[in-house]
Structure formats: structure tokens, C-alpha cells
Coordinates of C-alpha atoms in Angstrom, one line a residue:
Chain I
M92 CA 135.9 -121.1 40.2
R93 CA 133.0 -122.2 37.4
F94 CA 133.7 -125.9 36.1
H95 CA 133.1 -125.2 32.2
A96 CA 134.9 -127.5 29.7
A97 CA 136.2 -124.5 27.8
G98 CA 136.8 -122.6 31.1
I99 CA 139.0 -125.7 32.1
V100 CA 142.0 -124.9 29.9
I101 CA 141.6 -121.1 30.8
L102 CA 141.8 -121.8 34.6
L103 CA 144.9 -123.9 34.1
S104 CA 146.5 -121.9 32.0
A105 CA 145.7 -119.0 34.7
L106 CA 146.7 -121.6 37.5
L107 CA 149.8 -122.1 36.2
G108 CA 150.8 -118.3 36.3
A109 CA 148.7 -115.9 34.3
C110 CA 145.9 -115.3 32.0
S111 CA 147.6 -115.9 28.8
T112 CA 146.9 -115.1 24.9
V113 CA 149.9 -117.8 23.8
S114 CA 148.9 -120.6 21.7
P115 CA 147.4 -123.4 23.6
H116 CA 149.9 -125.7 21.6
A117 CA 153.5 -125.4 21.4
A118 CA 156.0 -128.5 19.8
F119 CA 159.0 -129.5 21.9
P120 CA 162.0 -128.7 20.0
S121 CA 163.8 -131.4 19.0
A122 CA 167.3 -129.5 19.8
A123 CA 166.3 -129.5 22.8
R124 CA 166.2 -133.4 23.3
D125 CA 169.9 -133.9 24.0
K126 CA 169.6 -131.1 27.1
V127 CA 167.3 -132.9 29.0
A128 CA 169.3 -134.5 31.8
S129 CA 166.2 -135.6 33.8
T130 CA 162.6 -134.8 34.0
E131 CA 160.5 -134.4 36.7
V132 CA 156.4 -135.2 36.0
V133 CA 153.9 -133.3 38.4
M134 CA 150.2 -133.6 38.3
P135 CA 148.0 -131.0 39.5
I136 CA 144.7 -132.6 39.9
R137 CA 142.3 -130.6 41.9
Q138 CA 139.3 -132.6 42.1
A139 CA 138.4 -135.5 44.3
E140 CA 135.6 -136.8 42.6
I141 CA 133.8 -136.9 39.3
Y142 CA 131.3 -133.7 39.0
V143 CA 128.6 -132.3 36.6
Y144 CA 129.4 -129.2 34.6
V145 CA 126.5 -126.8 35.1
P146 CA 127.1 -123.9 32.8
P147 CA 126.0 -120.6 34.3
T148 CA 123.2 -118.9 34.1
Q149 CA 122.5 -116.3 31.8
G150 CA 118.6 -115.6 32.5
G151 CA 119.0 -111.9 34.3
A152 CA 121.4 -110.7 31.5
G153 CA 119.5 -107.2 30.9
F154 CA 118.1 -107.2 34.4
G155 CA 121.3 -105.5 36.0
L156 CA 122.2 -106.1 39.7
I157 CA 118.9 -108.0 40.0
G158 CA 119.4 -110.2 37.4
A159 CA 122.5 -111.2 38.2
L160 CA 121.3 -111.7 41.9
V161 CA 118.5 -113.9 40.6
D162 CA 121.7 -115.8 38.2
V163 CA 123.2 -116.4 41.2
T164 CA 120.3 -118.1 42.9
I165 CA 119.0 -120.2 39.8
D166 CA 122.9 -121.0 39.9
S167 CA 122.8 -122.3 43.1
V168 CA 119.7 -124.2 42.8
R169 CA 121.1 -125.7 39.7
A170 CA 124.7 -126.5 41.1
G171 CA 122.6 -128.3 44.1
K172 CA 120.2 -130.5 41.8
A173 CA 123.2 -131.8 39.9
E174 CA 125.6 -132.6 42.8
T175 CA 122.3 -134.2 44.2
A176 CA 121.9 -136.2 40.8
V177 CA 125.6 -137.5 40.4
K178 CA 126.1 -138.4 44.1
P179 CA 125.1 -142.3 42.9
L180 CA 127.9 -142.2 40.8
R181 CA 130.4 -140.9 43.4
D182 CA 129.3 -143.6 45.5
A183 CA 129.3 -146.1 43.1
L184 CA 133.5 -144.8 42.5
V185 CA 133.9 -144.4 46.1
D186 CA 137.0 -146.8 46.1
F187 CA 138.2 -145.9 42.1
N188 CA 141.4 -143.8 42.9
F189 CA 141.6 -141.6 39.0
D190 CA 145.0 -140.1 40.4
N191 CA 146.9 -143.4 40.8
A192 CA 144.9 -145.0 37.6
F193 CA 146.2 -141.7 35.9
K194 CA 149.7 -141.3 37.1
D195 CA 150.4 -145.3 36.6
Q196 CA 149.7 -144.6 32.9
I197 CA 151.7 -141.4 32.8
T198 CA 154.2 -143.3 34.4
N199 CA 154.2 -146.1 32.1
S200 CA 154.0 -143.9 28.9
L201 CA 156.3 -141.1 29.5
T202 CA 159.3 -143.6 31.4
A203 CA 159.0 -145.1 27.3
V204 CA 160.3 -141.6 26.0
P205 CA 164.3 -142.1 26.4
W206 CA 165.1 -138.4 26.0
M207 CA 162.8 -137.2 28.6
K208 CA 164.5 -139.7 31.5
A209 CA 161.4 -139.2 33.7
E210 CA 161.7 -140.8 36.7
K211 CA 160.1 -138.7 39.5
F212 CA 155.9 -138.5 39.2
R213 CA 153.8 -137.3 41.5
V214 CA 150.4 -136.1 41.9
M215 CA 149.7 -132.5 43.0
K216 CA 146.2 -132.0 45.1
E217 CA 146.8 -128.3 45.8
V218 CA 147.0 -126.5 42.9
T219 CA 147.2 -122.7 42.8
P220 CA 149.6 -120.4 41.0
D221 CA 152.0 -120.6 44.0
S222 CA 152.3 -124.3 44.5
T223 CA 152.9 -124.4 41.1
E224 CA 155.6 -121.9 41.1
K225 CA 157.2 -123.4 44.2
A226 CA 157.1 -127.2 42.6
L227 CA 159.3 -125.7 39.7
A228 CA 161.0 -123.9 42.2
D229 CA 162.0 -126.7 43.9
S230 CA 163.0 -129.5 41.3
Q231 CA 166.1 -130.7 41.2
D232 CA 165.5 -132.0 37.3
S233 CA 166.2 -130.1 34.4
A234 CA 163.0 -130.5 33.0
V235 CA 159.6 -130.0 34.8
L236 CA 156.4 -131.2 32.8
F237 CA 152.8 -130.5 34.6
I238 CA 150.3 -132.3 33.7
A239 CA 147.2 -130.9 34.8
A240 CA 144.1 -133.2 34.9
D241 CA 140.2 -132.8 35.2
Y242 CA 137.2 -134.8 34.3
N243 CA 133.9 -134.5 34.5
L244 CA 130.4 -135.3 32.9
S245 CA 128.0 -132.6 30.8
N246 CA 125.0 -131.3 32.1
D247 CA 123.0 -133.6 30.4
G248 CA 125.3 -136.7 32.1
D249 CA 126.1 -138.4 28.5
V250 CA 129.3 -137.1 27.6
L251 CA 132.4 -137.9 29.9
T252 CA 135.0 -135.2 29.3
A253 CA 138.7 -135.6 30.5
K254 CA 141.2 -133.5 30.1
L255 CA 145.1 -132.7 30.1
T256 CA 146.5 -129.9 30.0
A257 CA 150.8 -130.3 29.7
Y258 CA 153.3 -127.8 30.4
L259 CA 156.9 -128.4 30.4
F260 CA 159.4 -126.1 31.9
P261 CA 163.0 -125.8 31.3
N262 CA 165.2 -125.8 34.7
N263 CA 168.7 -125.7 33.8
D264 CA 171.0 -123.5 31.7
A265 CA 170.8 -125.3 28.8
L266 CA 167.3 -125.3 28.3
R267 CA 166.5 -122.0 29.8
S268 CA 169.2 -120.6 26.9
L269 CA 166.4 -122.2 24.3
K270 CA 163.3 -120.0 25.7
P271 CA 165.2 -117.8 28.0
P272 CA 162.0 -116.9 30.7
K273 CA 159.4 -113.8 30.0
K274 CA 159.1 -112.3 33.2
D275 CA 159.9 -109.2 35.2
A276 CA 161.9 -109.4 38.5
K277 CA 159.1 -110.8 40.6
G278 CA 156.9 -112.5 38.2
P279 CA 156.0 -115.9 38.4
V280 CA 158.1 -118.3 35.8
A281 CA 155.9 -121.2 35.7
V282 CA 153.5 -119.1 33.0
P283 CA 152.2 -120.8 29.4
A284 CA 154.6 -118.4 27.9
N285 CA 157.9 -119.8 29.3
A286 CA 156.8 -123.1 28.4
L287 CA 159.2 -125.6 26.0
Y288 CA 156.4 -127.7 25.4
R289 CA 152.6 -127.1 26.1
N290 CA 149.4 -129.0 24.6
V291 CA 145.7 -129.2 25.7
L292 CA 144.6 -133.1 25.0
S293 CA 140.9 -134.4 25.8
Y294 CA 138.9 -137.8 25.6
K295 CA 135.7 -137.7 25.1
T296 CA 132.9 -140.4 25.4
R297 CA 129.3 -140.6 25.4
I298 CA 126.6 -142.8 26.3
P299 CA 123.0 -142.6 25.2
L300 CA 120.6 -140.4 27.4
A301 CA 118.2 -142.1 29.1
P302 CA 114.4 -141.4 28.7
N303 CA 113.6 -139.8 32.1
G304 CA 117.0 -137.7 31.7
R305 CA 120.0 -136.8 33.5
D306 CA 119.3 -139.1 36.3
G307 CA 118.6 -142.1 34.5
T308 CA 121.4 -141.5 32.6
I309 CA 123.6 -141.2 35.1
A310 CA 122.6 -144.4 36.7
T311 CA 123.5 -146.2 33.3
W312 CA 127.2 -144.9 34.0
S313 CA 126.5 -145.7 37.8
A314 CA 125.5 -149.7 37.5
N315 CA 127.4 -152.6 38.5
N316 CA 129.6 -150.6 40.9
G317 CA 130.1 -147.7 38.0
A318 CA 131.7 -149.9 35.1
A319 CA 131.0 -148.1 32.6
M320 CA 132.6 -145.0 34.4
R321 CA 135.5 -147.1 35.7
A322 CA 136.2 -148.5 31.9
A323 CA 135.7 -145.0 30.7
L324 CA 137.9 -143.6 32.9
G325 CA 140.5 -146.5 32.7
M326 CA 140.7 -146.0 29.1
A327 CA 140.6 -142.1 29.3
A328 CA 143.7 -142.1 31.0
A329 CA 145.5 -144.6 29.0
K330 CA 144.5 -143.0 25.6
L331 CA 145.5 -139.7 26.9
S332 CA 149.0 -140.8 28.2
R333 CA 150.0 -142.5 25.0
L334 CA 148.7 -139.5 23.2
L335 CA 150.8 -137.2 25.1
A336 CA 153.7 -139.3 24.6
E337 CA 153.4 -139.0 21.0
D338 CA 152.9 -135.7 21.0
I339 CA 156.1 -134.6 22.9
Q340 CA 157.9 -136.3 20.4
R341 CA 156.1 -134.9 17.6
S342 CA 157.6 -131.8 15.7
E343 CA 155.3 -128.9 14.4
E344 CA 156.0 -129.7 11.0
D345 CA 154.8 -133.5 11.5
G346 CA 152.0 -132.2 13.7
A347 CA 150.9 -129.7 10.9
A348 CA 151.8 -132.6 8.0
A349 CA 149.6 -135.3 9.7
A350 CA 146.5 -132.9 10.4
K351 CA 146.8 -132.4 6.2
A352 CA 146.5 -135.7 5.6
G353 CA 143.7 -136.2 8.1
T354 CA 139.7 -136.4 7.4
A355 CA 137.8 -133.6 8.4
V356 CA 135.5 -134.7 11.6
K357 CA 133.4 -132.4 13.8
I358 CA 133.4 -133.0 17.2
E359 CA 130.3 -130.9 19.4
G360 CA 130.4 -128.9 16.9
I361 CA 134.1 -127.7 16.7
S362 CA 136.0 -129.0 13.0
G363 CA 139.1 -131.0 13.1
Q364 CA 141.0 -133.0 11.3
S365 CA 140.8 -137.0 12.2
I366 CA 144.5 -137.7 12.3
G367 CA 144.8 -141.7 13.5
S368 CA 142.3 -144.4 14.7
D369 CA 142.4 -147.5 16.9
V370 CA 139.7 -149.8 17.6
D371 CA 138.7 -147.6 20.7
G372 CA 138.0 -144.3 18.8
T373 CA 139.5 -141.6 16.8
V374 CA 142.3 -139.1 17.0
V375 CA 141.4 -135.8 16.1
R376 CA 143.9 -132.7 15.6
Y377 CA 142.1 -129.1 16.1
A378 CA 143.2 -126.1 13.9
D379 CA 145.0 -124.7 17.1
G380 CA 147.0 -128.1 17.7
T381 CA 145.1 -129.4 20.4
L382 CA 144.6 -133.1 20.4
A383 CA 141.3 -135.1 21.5
F384 CA 140.7 -138.9 21.4
V385 CA 137.0 -139.7 21.0
T386 CA 134.9 -142.8 20.7
P387 CA 132.9 -143.8 18.1
S388 CA 129.8 -142.2 19.7
M389 CA 131.4 -138.6 19.7
L390 CA 131.6 -139.2 16.0
A391 CA 128.1 -140.4 15.6
P392 CA 125.6 -137.8 13.3
Chain F
M133 CA 120.9 -111.8 24.7
R134 CA 123.1 -109.0 26.3
S135 CA 125.7 -110.6 28.5
H136 CA 125.9 -109.5 32.3
A137 CA 129.3 -110.0 32.8
P138 CA 130.2 -106.5 33.7
V139 CA 127.2 -106.9 36.4
R140 CA 128.8 -110.2 37.7
S141 CA 131.7 -108.4 37.9
C142 CA 130.5 -105.7 39.8
L143 CA 128.7 -108.4 42.1
L144 CA 132.7 -109.8 42.5
I145 CA 133.8 -106.4 43.0
L146 CA 131.2 -105.8 45.9
S147 CA 131.8 -109.7 47.4
L148 CA 135.7 -108.0 47.3
L149 CA 134.6 -104.8 49.1
L150 CA 133.0 -106.4 51.6
T151 CA 135.4 -109.0 52.2
G152 CA 138.3 -106.3 52.2
C153 CA 139.9 -107.1 48.9
A154 CA 140.8 -110.1 46.5
D155 CA 142.0 -112.6 49.4
P156 CA 144.8 -115.3 47.9
T157 CA 144.8 -116.6 51.5
P158 CA 144.1 -120.1 52.2
I159 CA 141.4 -121.1 54.6
I160 CA 143.0 -122.8 57.4
L161 CA 139.9 -125.0 59.2
S162 CA 139.8 -125.5 62.4
A163 CA 140.9 -129.1 63.9
Q164 CA 137.3 -128.9 66.2
Y165 CA 133.8 -129.9 64.3
Q166 CA 131.4 -127.7 65.3
P167 CA 128.0 -129.5 65.1
P168 CA 124.9 -127.6 63.8
A169 CA 122.2 -127.3 66.5
A170 CA 120.8 -130.7 67.9
G171 CA 117.3 -131.3 67.7
A172 CA 114.9 -133.6 70.7
D173 CA 116.3 -137.9 70.0
P174 CA 113.9 -140.2 70.7
A175 CA 116.7 -142.1 71.2
A176 CA 117.9 -140.0 74.3
H177 CA 115.4 -141.5 76.3
A178 CA 116.5 -145.2 75.8
P179 CA 119.4 -147.3 77.2
A180 CA 123.0 -145.8 76.1
C181 CA 124.7 -147.9 73.4
R182 CA 128.2 -147.5 74.9
V183 CA 130.5 -146.9 72.1
K184 CA 134.3 -146.6 72.3
L185 CA 136.3 -144.9 69.3
G186 CA 139.0 -146.6 67.7
E187 CA 141.6 -145.9 65.5
I188 CA 140.4 -142.8 63.3
T189 CA 142.6 -142.4 59.7
D190 CA 142.7 -140.0 57.2
K191 CA 143.0 -142.1 54.4
R192 CA 143.3 -139.4 51.9
S193 CA 146.4 -139.2 49.6
D194 CA 146.9 -135.5 50.8
T195 CA 145.5 -135.1 54.4
E196 CA 146.0 -131.5 54.4
S197 CA 143.8 -130.7 51.2
M198 CA 140.4 -130.2 51.7
G199 CA 139.7 -128.7 48.2
S200 CA 139.0 -125.0 47.0
I201 CA 136.5 -122.3 47.0
S202 CA 136.9 -119.3 44.2
G203 CA 140.5 -119.9 44.0
R204 CA 140.9 -120.3 47.8
V205 CA 142.3 -123.4 48.3
V206 CA 141.2 -125.3 52.2
R207 CA 143.2 -126.9 54.2
A208 CA 143.0 -128.7 57.5
A209 CA 144.9 -128.0 60.4
D210 CA 144.7 -131.7 61.4
S211 CA 141.7 -133.6 59.6
T212 CA 141.9 -136.8 62.1
A213 CA 141.1 -134.8 64.7
W214 CA 138.3 -132.6 63.2
L215 CA 136.8 -136.4 62.2
R216 CA 137.8 -137.5 65.9
S217 CA 136.1 -134.4 67.5
G218 CA 132.8 -135.2 64.9
L219 CA 132.4 -138.7 65.9
E220 CA 132.8 -137.5 69.9
S221 CA 130.2 -135.7 69.1
L222 CA 127.7 -138.9 68.7
G223 CA 127.1 -139.1 72.8
R224 CA 126.1 -135.4 72.6
D225 CA 122.5 -136.1 71.8
G226 CA 121.8 -139.0 74.2
G227 CA 121.6 -142.5 73.2
I228 CA 125.0 -143.3 72.6
T229 CA 127.5 -142.7 75.7
L230 CA 131.2 -143.2 74.6
V231 CA 133.2 -144.8 76.9
K232 CA 136.9 -144.7 77.0
A233 CA 137.6 -148.5 78.9
G234 CA 135.2 -150.7 80.2
D235 CA 133.1 -153.5 77.8
P236 CA 131.4 -151.6 75.2
D237 CA 128.9 -152.7 73.1
L238 CA 130.7 -151.0 70.4
V239 CA 134.2 -150.4 68.9
L240 CA 134.0 -148.0 66.1
S241 CA 137.0 -147.2 63.9
A242 CA 136.7 -144.9 61.3
D243 CA 138.5 -143.5 58.0
L244 CA 138.1 -140.4 56.0
L245 CA 138.0 -141.1 52.6
K246 CA 136.8 -137.6 50.7
A247 CA 136.8 -134.2 52.0
Y248 CA 136.7 -131.1 50.1
V249 CA 134.6 -128.5 49.1
M250 CA 134.5 -126.7 45.9
S251 CA 132.8 -124.4 43.7
V252 CA 130.1 -125.6 41.3
T253 CA 129.3 -122.1 39.5
T254 CA 128.3 -119.4 41.7
A255 CA 127.4 -122.2 44.6
K256 CA 129.7 -124.5 46.5
S257 CA 129.4 -128.1 47.2
A258 CA 131.0 -129.9 49.9
N259 CA 131.3 -133.6 50.3
V260 CA 132.5 -135.9 53.3
V261 CA 133.0 -139.5 53.0
L262 CA 133.4 -141.9 55.9
S263 CA 134.3 -145.7 56.0
V264 CA 133.0 -147.0 59.4
H265 CA 134.2 -150.0 60.9
T266 CA 132.4 -151.5 64.1
S267 CA 133.0 -154.9 66.3
R268 CA 130.8 -155.9 69.5
R269 CA 132.7 -158.1 71.7
G270 CA 135.5 -159.2 68.8
V271 CA 132.9 -159.9 66.3
S272 CA 133.3 -157.4 63.0
A273 CA 130.5 -156.4 60.9
P274 CA 130.4 -155.4 57.4
D275 CA 132.2 -151.8 57.0
Q276 CA 129.8 -149.2 56.1
V277 CA 130.5 -146.4 54.1
Y278 CA 128.7 -143.0 54.9
R279 CA 128.8 -139.9 53.0
G280 CA 127.5 -136.4 53.9
T281 CA 126.8 -133.4 51.7
D282 CA 125.9 -129.6 52.3
E283 CA 125.2 -127.4 48.6
G284 CA 124.8 -123.5 49.0
P285 CA 125.7 -120.2 47.6
N286 CA 129.4 -119.2 47.4
W287 CA 128.9 -116.0 48.8
I288 CA 132.2 -114.0 49.4
A289 CA 134.7 -117.4 50.0
G290 CA 134.8 -116.6 53.7
D291 CA 136.6 -119.2 55.8
D292 CA 133.4 -119.6 57.9
E293 CA 131.7 -120.2 54.4
A294 CA 134.5 -123.2 54.0
Q295 CA 134.0 -124.2 57.3
G296 CA 130.2 -124.3 57.7
A297 CA 129.8 -126.3 54.7
L298 CA 132.2 -129.3 55.3
N299 CA 130.8 -129.5 59.5
R300 CA 127.7 -129.4 58.1
A301 CA 128.4 -132.4 55.5
L302 CA 130.4 -134.1 58.5
S303 CA 127.5 -133.9 60.4
Q304 CA 125.0 -135.2 57.5
A305 CA 127.2 -138.5 57.8
L306 CA 127.2 -138.7 61.1
V307 CA 123.3 -138.9 61.4
Q308 CA 123.6 -141.9 59.2
V309 CA 126.1 -143.1 61.6
R310 CA 124.3 -142.7 64.5
G311 CA 121.3 -144.5 63.1
D312 CA 123.1 -147.6 62.3
L313 CA 125.1 -147.4 65.7
L314 CA 121.8 -147.2 67.4
K315 CA 120.1 -150.1 65.2
Q316 CA 123.0 -152.4 65.7
C317 CA 122.9 -152.0 69.5
A318 CA 119.5 -152.5 69.7
E319 CA 119.7 -155.8 68.1
G320 CA 121.7 -156.9 71.0
P321 CA 124.5 -159.1 71.3

């Protein structure tokens, strides 16, 4: 497994069943609301601590097997350096429980969506296709919402990204009739194509790069018992939870209309539309329907 | 620049051939800590610090989960037993004698706060974090947090690789614990 910002989406999709070519976003059908008798919310969070995303080395390209072996060695050295660099931040956050912070915010946001009738919320640490399949099969609720979360620092240590990948699966006949499962007799059910609702939501914030590079930047995140990172992760959990609660209630037409009325923005080179803002930042909708909440530091030229 | 994704794929296939096939089975860790080879310790010749092990607890929300490498989940058969066997190894190199009764110099209890192995690109990283509480004749010292880490290439996501990485990470934390215990004992009552 590679920790890669864009790859996380692919990975989580794969974990929820299989590699898929379905669009990352599908709005929840309004007609399905009154068929939801209850919703179980399962939060797969694989990681135990924050990590630094290390992009895979490509320097050995063109040199065959030897080049690839060299890249593996270089990857290992770079991964070791990144792990050493992030250690002070992990130490500063050792008593901070992202899982609980996230679960609390998700609970607050989704219990306020009346038609979901969400009462059961739990974090799942072992994240595999089998474990998600089993969670869906074992659920007694009419719908199961998986919200996989991941958070990491960029390789330079300046950008914090928290990402949710959400899939709501039907689990009663009334809901399944709206979207009959696509599977063969032995195939998995918890695959993106079978989700009544799905989307990817990100939170991004940036601090200035320190003159002495990644170590100095991570020292800024770590200062005062990790105050800056605690605040950022807390805000990430709050903003993403609220964004999810709003998005799951938004029709495809409303989402598209909001994007049309928005203003063009570019986040890390990717174009999107600003569709809302508050004192902390801006909500961005991308062309594929995925959403992001970005702080002003991400919008700076 | 040409992509060498096919070559990486070949490496992966080669790894899979070496291991037999793609292995989706979980890695189940032994409950017995296996320490790396010990070096000579000058403290071995000092009067022994008598330590009694108290409560050992796994404070993690999921006490089975120990991370994953290359998609293989890693599970602990008994994480508390693993930590206890690690702490019991503190008496292995001299300088510290573990006692079960009598009047110890120090009583030690420990909480497992983090224990996981994960993939980072083609490498793997293991982390073990302990919170250790010591007391001397009823007087408590401030709790101390110790982190041990281990990084290295992830060759075939094998059982021994995961077990070894976590044992080495625990070992690194235990070296720090041992140093502090010896210091506390040397300071006297």
C-alpha cells in the first residue's frame, strides 16, 4: 500500500470492494429518504497516527529491474527520513485521539439529519474488503454509511490533508429496489457501484514552510504540545462532518446549480468552483462532484 | 520520463512468486516478545535494581489491530501478553532483577498507547508507544512516555517482517525504559 494523496481515494474504493471506474460522486436519491428506517454509520480509520506522504521515487525509470530495485532502496531511505521527521509531531499528539474527535463530530452532524435515523456510530480499525463486507452483512439497519477517513502531511510538511470517502449502501429490500446490487453470486456487495450515495470530501490547510525545511515546518505544527495540529485536525473533523451532512441531503441538480453559480478557484493546480464560505475557509466543488473545505492559506496565489 | 510501473509490477510478481501467491491472509503476531541480540551492559555488574511488574494494559480502542502492510492486516494474538513478555526481558541483561514478591525498589506498570506497522511507499514503519508509571515504596514518579520505532524495506509483507519490526520497535522503547529504571534506582530512596 502506498500512502498517496490521490491514491487514498483509489485505495479506499478498492478496500470497499474492488477497483472501480464509477464516478466518485453520486447524490442520494430524494425518493429514497422515506425508505430509510435506520442507518448504521461505520468509520474505517486505518491509521493510528499522522504520517508524511512520501511520493514514490521514479528516478530509476528506464533502467529496468536494477532501476526499480534502486528506487525501492531510495524509497526506503526517504520513508525512514519522513518517519523520523514526523516523530516530534506524533509525540506531541500522543494523547490526541483523532478517531474520537471525528466520531463525535460525525455523530453530531448526522443525528441532525432526520431521515437518516442514525443511532449507531462506530470506528473500525481493521480495514479490508472482508471487514467492510462483513460490517454490511452483519448490520441490522436499513442503510449502512461507511465513512473512511485519512489524514496526512505533505512531503514538505506544510499542507495538512484530511480526507473522507463516504459510501451509503442499501440494506433493506425497499432501498435495494432503488439500486439492485451489481454482483455475481459470490461477488462482494460493498462496492462503490452499489452505493446509493458516495462522495469524497477533503479538508486542506497550509502553514508557511520553515527556512530549514520539513523538520522546521513540522516543529511549527508540533510547538506547544502540537497546538496548531490539534486545532487543524479538530477543525478538519468539524468541517468535513458538516460538509458530509449537507452533501448527503443535496440533490444532483442542486449541487450542479451551486457549482454553476460559484466562482472559479484552483487548489493545488486543480480547478473547482467556490460554492460557499465561512470565517474559516471556502467550500470548493470539483467537476466530478467531489468537495473540499480549504482554509485561506490554500487559496493564496 | 518513462514510467517503470511495469518493472515495479514485475518486482511485485517476483515477490509474490517467492511467497507462493498473493497472500490476503492476516498476519497473526506471536504473544511472545523476541528481543534482538543483547550487547554487553555495564550496568550488569552494578547492584541489581529490583523491579516488580504491576498492571500491564493495552489502552488502544482495538487491541487486536496492529496495522497493515501491503494490504495484509496485522493482528496481535495477545498484545498485553506481548508487552508483558517485553517488560519481563528487562531483567535479561543484568542490572535489573524482576521480582514477584518482597520489597522491590520500583513497581512498574505500563500502558500500551500505540502499536502498529504500516507501509510507506515500498518501505514499512513500526511504532510502539508506552506510558510507564513507576513508584518507589508508594511514592509515584511522573508517568513517562516512550516511543520505539523501526523502519526498513517492505520485502514481501511477510509474517516475520511484521513481527520483527514490531519487536524491534518495542525493544527500542524498552532500552529507554531500562535506562530510566536504572537511573531511578541509582538515585536511591
